[in-house]
Amino acid sequence: MAEKATLTVGDKSYELPIVTGTENEKAIDISSLRASSGLITLDPGYKNTGSTSSAITFLDGEKGILRYRGYSIEDLAEKSSFLEVAYLLIYGNLPEKNDFETFKSEITHHTLIHEDIKSILDGFPSNSHPMGVLSSLVSSLTAFYPESLDPNRSAIGVDLSIKRLIAKLPTMAAWAFKNEIGHPVNYPDNRLDYCSNFLKMMFAVPSEDYEVDPVIANALDKLLILHADHEQNCSTSTVRIVGSSHASLYASIAAGISALWGPLHGGANQAVIEMLEGIKRDGGDVNKYMAKAKDKNDPFRLMGFGHRVYKNFDPRAKIIKKAADDVLDKLGIDDPVLEIAKGLEEIALRDEYFVERKLYPNVDFYSGIIYRALGIPTSMFTVMFALGRLPGWIAQWKEMRENKEPIGRPRQVYTGNQKVDFVPIDKR
Ligand code: SDX
């Protein structure tokens, strides 16, 4: 017997089916609610609302669990590689050796971007924030690959668009950085692996040899794995809703990059470092800033803390915190803001305000410290998040298209004027 919920409004009752997921999460299916009752639900920020069913990523916020296609984030971060995780998310299974070698080779041979993109890049003044440049360059791919605009393109055609984007995003990201600092761009070096190639495009300068430090490349690969997907977060929901109008993959991902930019979402990793540096400049008094974070009249928030889903430790934050210690130790770096971060965390984890609200460090709290140690500039932190999240966005967009989901179009409760008659301006 299928489980049902009963909604009683006045003297009427409505039965609604209960949907149960593979991890026994339960949801009330309200897709028939308005037709049967004339009612809609209201849930600003969708804190209690599921937008879709998905087989890609599972989170348990209470237990601090994160799995991609059933594989734990701890296992993947320790034993896999970013491109293998990208394959897993997008195609639904870990690749066999030959398939993976083919996948990697295809990615490697699509890393070059059209020379005309340089003209677009030249239109952005130096100091342009790389996230705005990146979103524009991704959108520009619709011009260089007009066939990608076809919403009902063949599966082979969609797969080519996917591989082009995974291959080209690091090149566009590195070029956005070079544009920001007014340096000449570097072309991809197809002899290198994904992360090493990105680092070389980011940091190589003319007339000098650039050797990639494997410690840095490996740390970056782990960070990209940790950011690869996270179910229906703000930017992924943006990618899905833009794609639901049958907009192209490139248009949908460009929108996702813009949504990620916000400081409450992916932009938090840049905001965390700016916050920690501000505390350091102000003398490093972590107690003063904890009091500000709890003061409702103070706009200061402890960036990198709190999460819509995790009401326990963000499992990614645990892995990144340990990786931060390892990387700084291996590189012989002593970063004072790491100690400030640990001091804030120590106080917050026993402070009633944070404990009561279940505010724990999230993925963004420590990631900036590693990026800094890897030599990544602060303005590029959210770009790194976008590089990591790309396969997740692609997998979610692909799932939405393959499931033929309807266009996303929420309803509303209207609170404006009732009907008013127009009064000509000379009679107002
Ligand atoms: C990411 O969704 C995802 O999965 C996102 C992400 C992903 O991988 O895609 O995990 C990546 O975006 C991580 C989050 C990065 N953002 C930040 O670190 C910004 C700081 N955090 C907050 O702005 C906040 O915690 C959010 C936005 C993350 C979550 O906000 P919610 O779920 O809407 O919660 P809320 O704002 O309603 O806060 C609940 C209470 C409030 O206090 P009361 O009104 O109940 O008294 O907690 C307080 C808030 O004031 N609060 C904080 C706080 N975060 C929440 N107080 C101080 N410092 C904070 N960081």
mmCIF file of N, CA and C and ligand atoms in Angstrom, residues 45 47 59 66 226-236 260 262-269 271-272 290 292-296 300-311 314 316 353-354 356-360 362-365 385 389 393, ligand 1:
data_model
loop_
_atom_site.group_PDB
_atom_site.id
_atom_site.type_symbol
_atom_site.label_atom_id
_atom_site.label_comp_id
_atom_site.label_asym_id
_atom_site.label_seq_id
_atom_site.Cartn_x
_atom_site.Cartn_y
_atom_site.Cartn_z
ATOM 1 N N GLY A 45 13.368 30.351 -0.307
ATOM 2 C CA GLY A 45 14.686 29.712 -0.208
ATOM 3 C C GLY A 45 14.608 28.210 -0.320
ATOM 4 N N LYS A 47 13.733 25.894 1.652
ATOM 5 C CA LYS A 47 14.387 25.185 2.760
ATOM 6 C C LYS A 47 13.734 23.845 3.028
ATOM 7 N N LEU A 59 23.417 13.550 0.276
ATOM 8 C CA LEU A 59 23.908 14.222 1.488
ATOM 9 C C LEU A 59 23.042 13.766 2.652
ATOM 10 N N LEU A 66 28.442 12.541 2.655
ATOM 11 C CA LEU A 66 28.414 13.016 1.263
ATOM 12 C C LEU A 66 28.898 11.872 0.378
ATOM 13 N N LEU A 226 36.641 17.420 -3.993
ATOM 14 C CA LEU A 226 35.775 17.780 -2.857
ATOM 15 C C LEU A 226 34.682 18.757 -3.260
ATOM 16 N N HIS A 227 34.897 19.473 -4.359
ATOM 17 C CA HIS A 227 33.914 20.485 -4.786
ATOM 18 C C HIS A 227 33.029 19.997 -5.933
ATOM 19 N N ALA A 228 33.198 18.736 -6.357
ATOM 20 C CA ALA A 228 32.664 18.309 -7.658
ATOM 21 C C ALA A 228 31.146 18.312 -7.755
ATOM 22 N N ASP A 229 30.425 17.978 -6.681
ATOM 23 C CA ASP A 229 28.961 18.081 -6.728
ATOM 24 C C ASP A 229 28.409 18.182 -5.314
ATOM 25 N N HIS A 230 27.190 18.688 -5.212
ATOM 26 C CA HIS A 230 26.610 18.828 -3.867
ATOM 27 C C HIS A 230 25.090 18.930 -3.928
ATOM 28 N N GLU A 231 24.485 18.029 -4.615
ATOM 29 C CA GLU A 231 23.029 17.946 -4.877
ATOM 30 C C GLU A 231 22.451 19.294 -5.286
ATOM 31 N N GLN A 232 21.339 19.740 -4.749
ATOM 32 C CA GLN A 232 20.603 20.867 -5.352
ATOM 33 C C GLN A 232 20.961 22.207 -4.704
ATOM 34 N N ASN A 233 22.255 22.512 -4.615
ATOM 35 C CA ASN A 233 22.686 23.819 -4.075
ATOM 36 C C ASN A 233 22.270 24.930 -5.018
ATOM 37 N N CYS A 234 22.525 26.175 -4.612
ATOM 38 C CA CYS A 234 22.043 27.350 -5.357
ATOM 39 C C CYS A 234 22.483 27.321 -6.817
ATOM 40 N N SER A 235 23.788 27.119 -7.061
ATOM 41 C CA SER A 235 24.272 27.205 -8.454
ATOM 42 C C SER A 235 23.813 26.006 -9.278
ATOM 43 N N THR A 236 23.735 24.825 -8.673
ATOM 44 C CA THR A 236 23.253 23.654 -9.416
ATOM 45 C C THR A 236 21.777 23.809 -9.756
ATOM 46 N N LEU A 260 27.177 30.913 -8.416
ATOM 47 C CA LEU A 260 28.220 30.479 -7.470
ATOM 48 C C LEU A 260 28.991 31.667 -6.918
ATOM 49 N N GLY A 262 28.211 34.454 -5.640
ATOM 50 C CA GLY A 262 27.701 35.139 -4.453
ATOM 51 C C GLY A 262 28.424 34.736 -3.171
ATOM 52 N N PRO A 263 28.684 35.691 -2.243
ATOM 53 C CA PRO A 263 29.440 35.391 -1.019
ATOM 54 C C PRO A 263 28.712 34.442 -0.061
ATOM 55 N N LEU A 264 27.414 34.253 -0.247
ATOM 56 C CA LEU A 264 26.722 33.279 0.612
ATOM 57 C C LEU A 264 26.911 31.861 0.071
ATOM 58 N N HIS A 265 27.429 31.747 -1.133
ATOM 59 C CA HIS A 265 27.610 30.447 -1.795
ATOM 60 C C HIS A 265 29.102 30.253 -2.090
ATOM 61 N N GLY A 266 29.476 30.072 -3.304
ATOM 62 C CA GLY A 266 30.885 29.781 -3.613
ATOM 63 C C GLY A 266 31.810 30.957 -3.340
ATOM 64 N N GLY A 267 31.261 32.158 -3.365
ATOM 65 C CA GLY A 267 32.091 33.343 -3.104
ATOM 66 C C GLY A 267 32.559 33.409 -1.662
ATOM 67 N N ALA A 268 32.027 32.489 -0.812
ATOM 68 C CA ALA A 268 32.394 32.508 0.609
ATOM 69 C C ALA A 268 33.879 32.207 0.798
ATOM 70 N N ASN A 269 34.487 31.409 -0.098
ATOM 71 C CA ASN A 269 35.899 31.058 0.131
ATOM 72 C C ASN A 269 36.791 32.294 0.016
ATOM 73 N N ALA A 271 35.563 35.353 0.627
ATOM 74 C CA ALA A 271 35.146 36.171 1.782
ATOM 75 C C ALA A 271 35.805 35.675 3.077
ATOM 76 N N VAL A 272 36.043 34.360 3.199
ATOM 77 C CA VAL A 272 36.677 33.822 4.417
ATOM 78 C C VAL A 272 38.088 34.381 4.572
ATOM 79 N N MET A 290 33.944 36.908 17.232
ATOM 80 C CA MET A 290 32.873 35.962 17.559
ATOM 81 C C MET A 290 31.670 36.734 18.106
ATOM 82 N N LYS A 292 30.900 39.824 17.394
ATOM 83 C CA LYS A 292 30.279 40.528 16.253
ATOM 84 C C LYS A 292 29.401 39.569 15.458
ATOM 85 N N ALA A 293 29.873 38.322 15.279
ATOM 86 C CA ALA A 293 29.121 37.336 14.476
ATOM 87 C C ALA A 293 27.777 37.021 15.131
ATOM 88 N N LYS A 294 27.712 37.131 16.464
ATOM 89 C CA LYS A 294 26.476 36.793 17.192
ATOM 90 C C LYS A 294 25.572 37.999 17.408
ATOM 91 N N ASP A 295 26.107 39.192 17.124
ATOM 92 C CA ASP A 295 25.347 40.425 17.360
ATOM 93 C C ASP A 295 24.402 40.699 16.191
ATOM 94 N N LYS A 296 23.104 40.598 16.444
ATOM 95 C CA LYS A 296 22.111 40.776 15.367
ATOM 96 C C LYS A 296 22.197 42.159 14.738
ATOM 97 N N PHE A 300 28.327 41.707 10.458
ATOM 98 C CA PHE A 300 29.416 40.739 10.321
ATOM 99 C C PHE A 300 28.915 39.306 10.486
ATOM 100 N N ARG A 301 29.256 38.449 9.559
ATOM 101 C CA ARG A 301 28.950 37.016 9.668
ATOM 102 C C ARG A 301 30.260 36.253 9.661
ATOM 103 N N LEU A 302 30.291 35.129 10.349
ATOM 104 C CA LEU A 302 31.492 34.297 10.334
ATOM 105 C C LEU A 302 31.476 33.502 9.033
ATOM 106 N N MET A 303 32.102 34.068 8.010
ATOM 107 C CA MET A 303 32.064 33.432 6.694
ATOM 108 C C MET A 303 32.745 32.071 6.752
ATOM 109 N N GLY A 304 32.214 31.105 6.024
ATOM 110 C CA GLY A 304 32.760 29.747 6.061
ATOM 111 C C GLY A 304 32.119 28.903 7.143
ATOM 112 N N PHE A 305 31.169 29.535 7.883
ATOM 113 C CA PHE A 305 30.443 28.772 8.907
ATOM 114 C C PHE A 305 28.974 28.673 8.530
ATOM 115 N N GLY A 306 28.347 27.569 8.879
ATOM 116 C CA GLY A 306 26.918 27.380 8.641
ATOM 117 C C GLY A 306 26.670 26.730 7.305
ATOM 118 N N HIS A 307 25.547 26.031 7.220
ATOM 119 C CA HIS A 307 25.185 25.371 5.960
ATOM 120 C C HIS A 307 23.702 25.045 5.962
ATOM 121 N N ARG A 308 23.068 25.154 4.787
ATOM 122 C CA ARG A 308 21.649 24.878 4.693
ATOM 123 C C ARG A 308 21.351 23.403 5.011
ATOM 124 N N VAL A 309 22.244 22.511 4.649
ATOM 125 C CA VAL A 309 21.951 21.078 4.837
ATOM 126 C C VAL A 309 22.746 20.498 6.009
ATOM 127 N N TYR A 310 24.048 20.757 6.069
ATOM 128 C CA TYR A 310 24.848 20.140 7.129
ATOM 129 C C TYR A 310 24.524 20.769 8.483
ATOM 130 N N LYS A 311 23.978 20.005 9.363
ATOM 131 C CA LYS A 311 23.752 20.457 10.742
ATOM 132 C C LYS A 311 24.716 19.697 11.649
ATOM 133 N N ASP A 314 30.589 19.539 8.033
ATOM 134 C CA ASP A 314 30.680 19.325 6.578
ATOM 135 C C ASP A 314 31.862 18.369 6.360
ATOM 136 N N ARG A 316 33.556 17.614 3.974
ATOM 137 C CA ARG A 316 34.616 18.177 3.113
ATOM 138 C C ARG A 316 35.533 19.079 3.932
ATOM 139 N N TYR A 353 25.664 30.034 20.893
ATOM 140 C CA TYR A 353 25.003 30.607 19.700
ATOM 141 C C TYR A 353 25.227 29.683 18.504
ATOM 142 N N PHE A 354 26.459 29.215 18.315
ATOM 143 C CA PHE A 354 26.782 28.382 17.153
ATOM 144 C C PHE A 354 26.273 26.958 17.338
ATOM 145 N N GLU A 356 23.746 25.968 19.229
ATOM 146 C CA GLU A 356 22.265 25.998 19.154
ATOM 147 C C GLU A 356 21.796 26.039 17.699
ATOM 148 N N ARG A 357 22.506 26.810 16.882
ATOM 149 C CA ARG A 357 22.104 26.943 15.473
ATOM 150 C C ARG A 357 22.801 25.909 14.576
ATOM 151 N N LYS A 358 23.553 25.026 15.191
ATOM 152 C CA LYS A 358 24.252 23.950 14.454
ATOM 153 C C LYS A 358 25.098 24.523 13.328
ATOM 154 N N LEU A 359 25.893 25.534 13.693
ATOM 155 C CA LEU A 359 26.762 26.193 12.710
ATOM 156 C C LEU A 359 28.165 25.607 12.813
ATOM 157 N N TYR A 360 28.581 24.897 11.807
ATOM 158 C CA TYR A 360 29.905 24.278 11.787
ATOM 159 C C TYR A 360 30.691 24.820 10.594
ATOM 160 N N ASN A 362 32.132 25.029 7.046
ATOM 161 C CA ASN A 362 31.734 24.371 5.801
ATOM 162 C C ASN A 362 32.928 24.292 4.856
ATOM 163 N N VAL A 363 32.681 23.832 3.677
ATOM 164 C CA VAL A 363 33.760 23.549 2.704
ATOM 165 C C VAL A 363 34.631 24.780 2.457
ATOM 166 N N ASP A 364 34.030 25.977 2.641
ATOM 167 C CA ASP A 364 34.775 27.202 2.287
ATOM 168 C C ASP A 364 35.675 27.713 3.387
ATOM 169 N N PHE A 365 35.547 27.122 4.621
ATOM 170 C CA PHE A 365 36.261 27.747 5.738
ATOM 171 C C PHE A 365 37.775 27.572 5.624
ATOM 172 N N PHE A 385 36.510 26.939 -7.246
ATOM 173 C CA PHE A 385 35.273 26.241 -6.876
ATOM 174 C C PHE A 385 34.506 25.860 -8.145
ATOM 175 N N ARG A 389 33.301 22.288 -9.429
ATOM 176 C CA ARG A 389 31.869 22.002 -9.522
ATOM 177 C C ARG A 389 31.388 21.689 -10.925
ATOM 178 N N TRP A 393 27.701 20.133 -12.127
ATOM 179 C CA TRP A 393 26.717 20.913 -12.881
ATOM 180 C C TRP A 393 26.324 20.172 -14.164
HETATM 181 C C1 SDX B 1 28.388 26.715 0.030
HETATM 182 O O1 SDX B 1 24.071 24.468 -0.523
HETATM 183 C C2 SDX B 1 25.251 23.950 -0.658
HETATM 184 O O2 SDX B 1 25.448 22.746 -0.703
HETATM 185 C C3 SDX B 1 26.348 24.990 -0.806
HETATM 186 C C4 SDX B 1 27.777 24.453 -0.844
HETATM 187 C C5 SDX B 1 28.037 23.613 -2.089
HETATM 188 O O3 SDX B 1 28.926 22.751 -2.053
HETATM 189 O O4 SDX B 1 27.418 23.911 -3.140
HETATM 190 O O5 SDX B 1 28.009 23.639 0.296
HETATM 191 C C6 SDX B 1 28.786 25.590 -0.851
HETATM 192 O O6 SDX B 1 27.746 27.618 -0.422
HETATM 193 C C7 SDX B 1 28.755 26.667 1.494
HETATM 194 C C8 SDX B 1 28.210 27.884 2.308
HETATM 195 C C9 SDX B 1 29.168 29.070 2.119
HETATM 196 N N1 SDX B 1 28.576 30.290 2.724
HETATM 197 C C10 SDX B 1 29.089 30.846 3.836
HETATM 198 O O7 SDX B 1 29.989 30.341 4.508
HETATM 199 C C11 SDX B 1 28.442 32.180 4.232
HETATM 200 C C12 SDX B 1 28.180 32.203 5.752
HETATM 201 N N2 SDX B 1 27.077 31.226 6.023
HETATM 202 C C13 SDX B 1 25.744 31.767 6.061
HETATM 203 O O8 SDX B 1 25.483 32.909 5.304
HETATM 204 C C14 SDX B 1 24.655 30.684 6.110
HETATM 205 O O9 SDX B 1 25.047 29.778 7.058
HETATM 206 C C15 SDX B 1 24.286 29.948 4.835
HETATM 207 C C16 SDX B 1 23.948 30.878 3.732
HETATM 208 C C17 SDX B 1 25.393 29.034 4.411
HETATM 209 C C18 SDX B 1 23.063 29.080 5.155
HETATM 210 O O10 SDX B 1 22.041 29.945 5.437
HETATM 211 P P1 SDX B 1 20.569 29.429 5.874
HETATM 212 O O11 SDX B 1 20.477 27.950 5.792
HETATM 213 O O12 SDX B 1 19.580 30.245 5.107
HETATM 214 O O13 SDX B 1 20.521 29.771 7.369
HETATM 215 P P2 SDX B 1 20.158 31.204 7.984
HETATM 216 O O14 SDX B 1 20.879 32.272 7.196
HETATM 217 O O15 SDX B 1 18.683 31.294 8.096
HETATM 218 O O16 SDX B 1 20.834 31.118 9.430
HETATM 219 C C19 SDX B 1 20.169 30.425 10.507
HETATM 220 C C20 SDX B 1 20.642 31.167 11.759
HETATM 221 C C21 SDX B 1 20.375 32.680 11.705
HETATM 222 O O17 SDX B 1 20.281 33.134 13.035
HETATM 223 P P3 SDX B 1 18.752 33.355 13.686
HETATM 224 O O18 SDX B 1 18.037 34.289 12.721
HETATM 225 O O19 SDX B 1 18.152 31.983 13.760
HETATM 226 O O20 SDX B 1 19.032 33.997 15.021
HETATM 227 O O21 SDX B 1 22.066 31.046 11.913
HETATM 228 C C22 SDX B 1 22.667 32.337 11.806
HETATM 229 C C23 SDX B 1 21.656 33.250 11.151
HETATM 230 O O22 SDX B 1 21.865 34.598 11.548
HETATM 231 N N3 SDX B 1 23.857 32.161 10.973
HETATM 232 C C24 SDX B 1 25.049 32.715 11.204
HETATM 233 C C25 SDX B 1 25.890 32.227 10.185
HETATM 234 N N4 SDX B 1 25.210 31.417 9.374
HETATM 235 C C26 SDX B 1 23.948 31.372 9.866
HETATM 236 N N5 SDX B 1 25.474 33.555 12.160
HETATM 237 C C27 SDX B 1 26.777 33.937 12.108
HETATM 238 N N6 SDX B 1 27.675 33.527 11.156
HETATM 239 C C28 SDX B 1 27.245 32.668 10.187
HETATM 240 N N7 SDX B 1 28.094 32.227 9.271
#
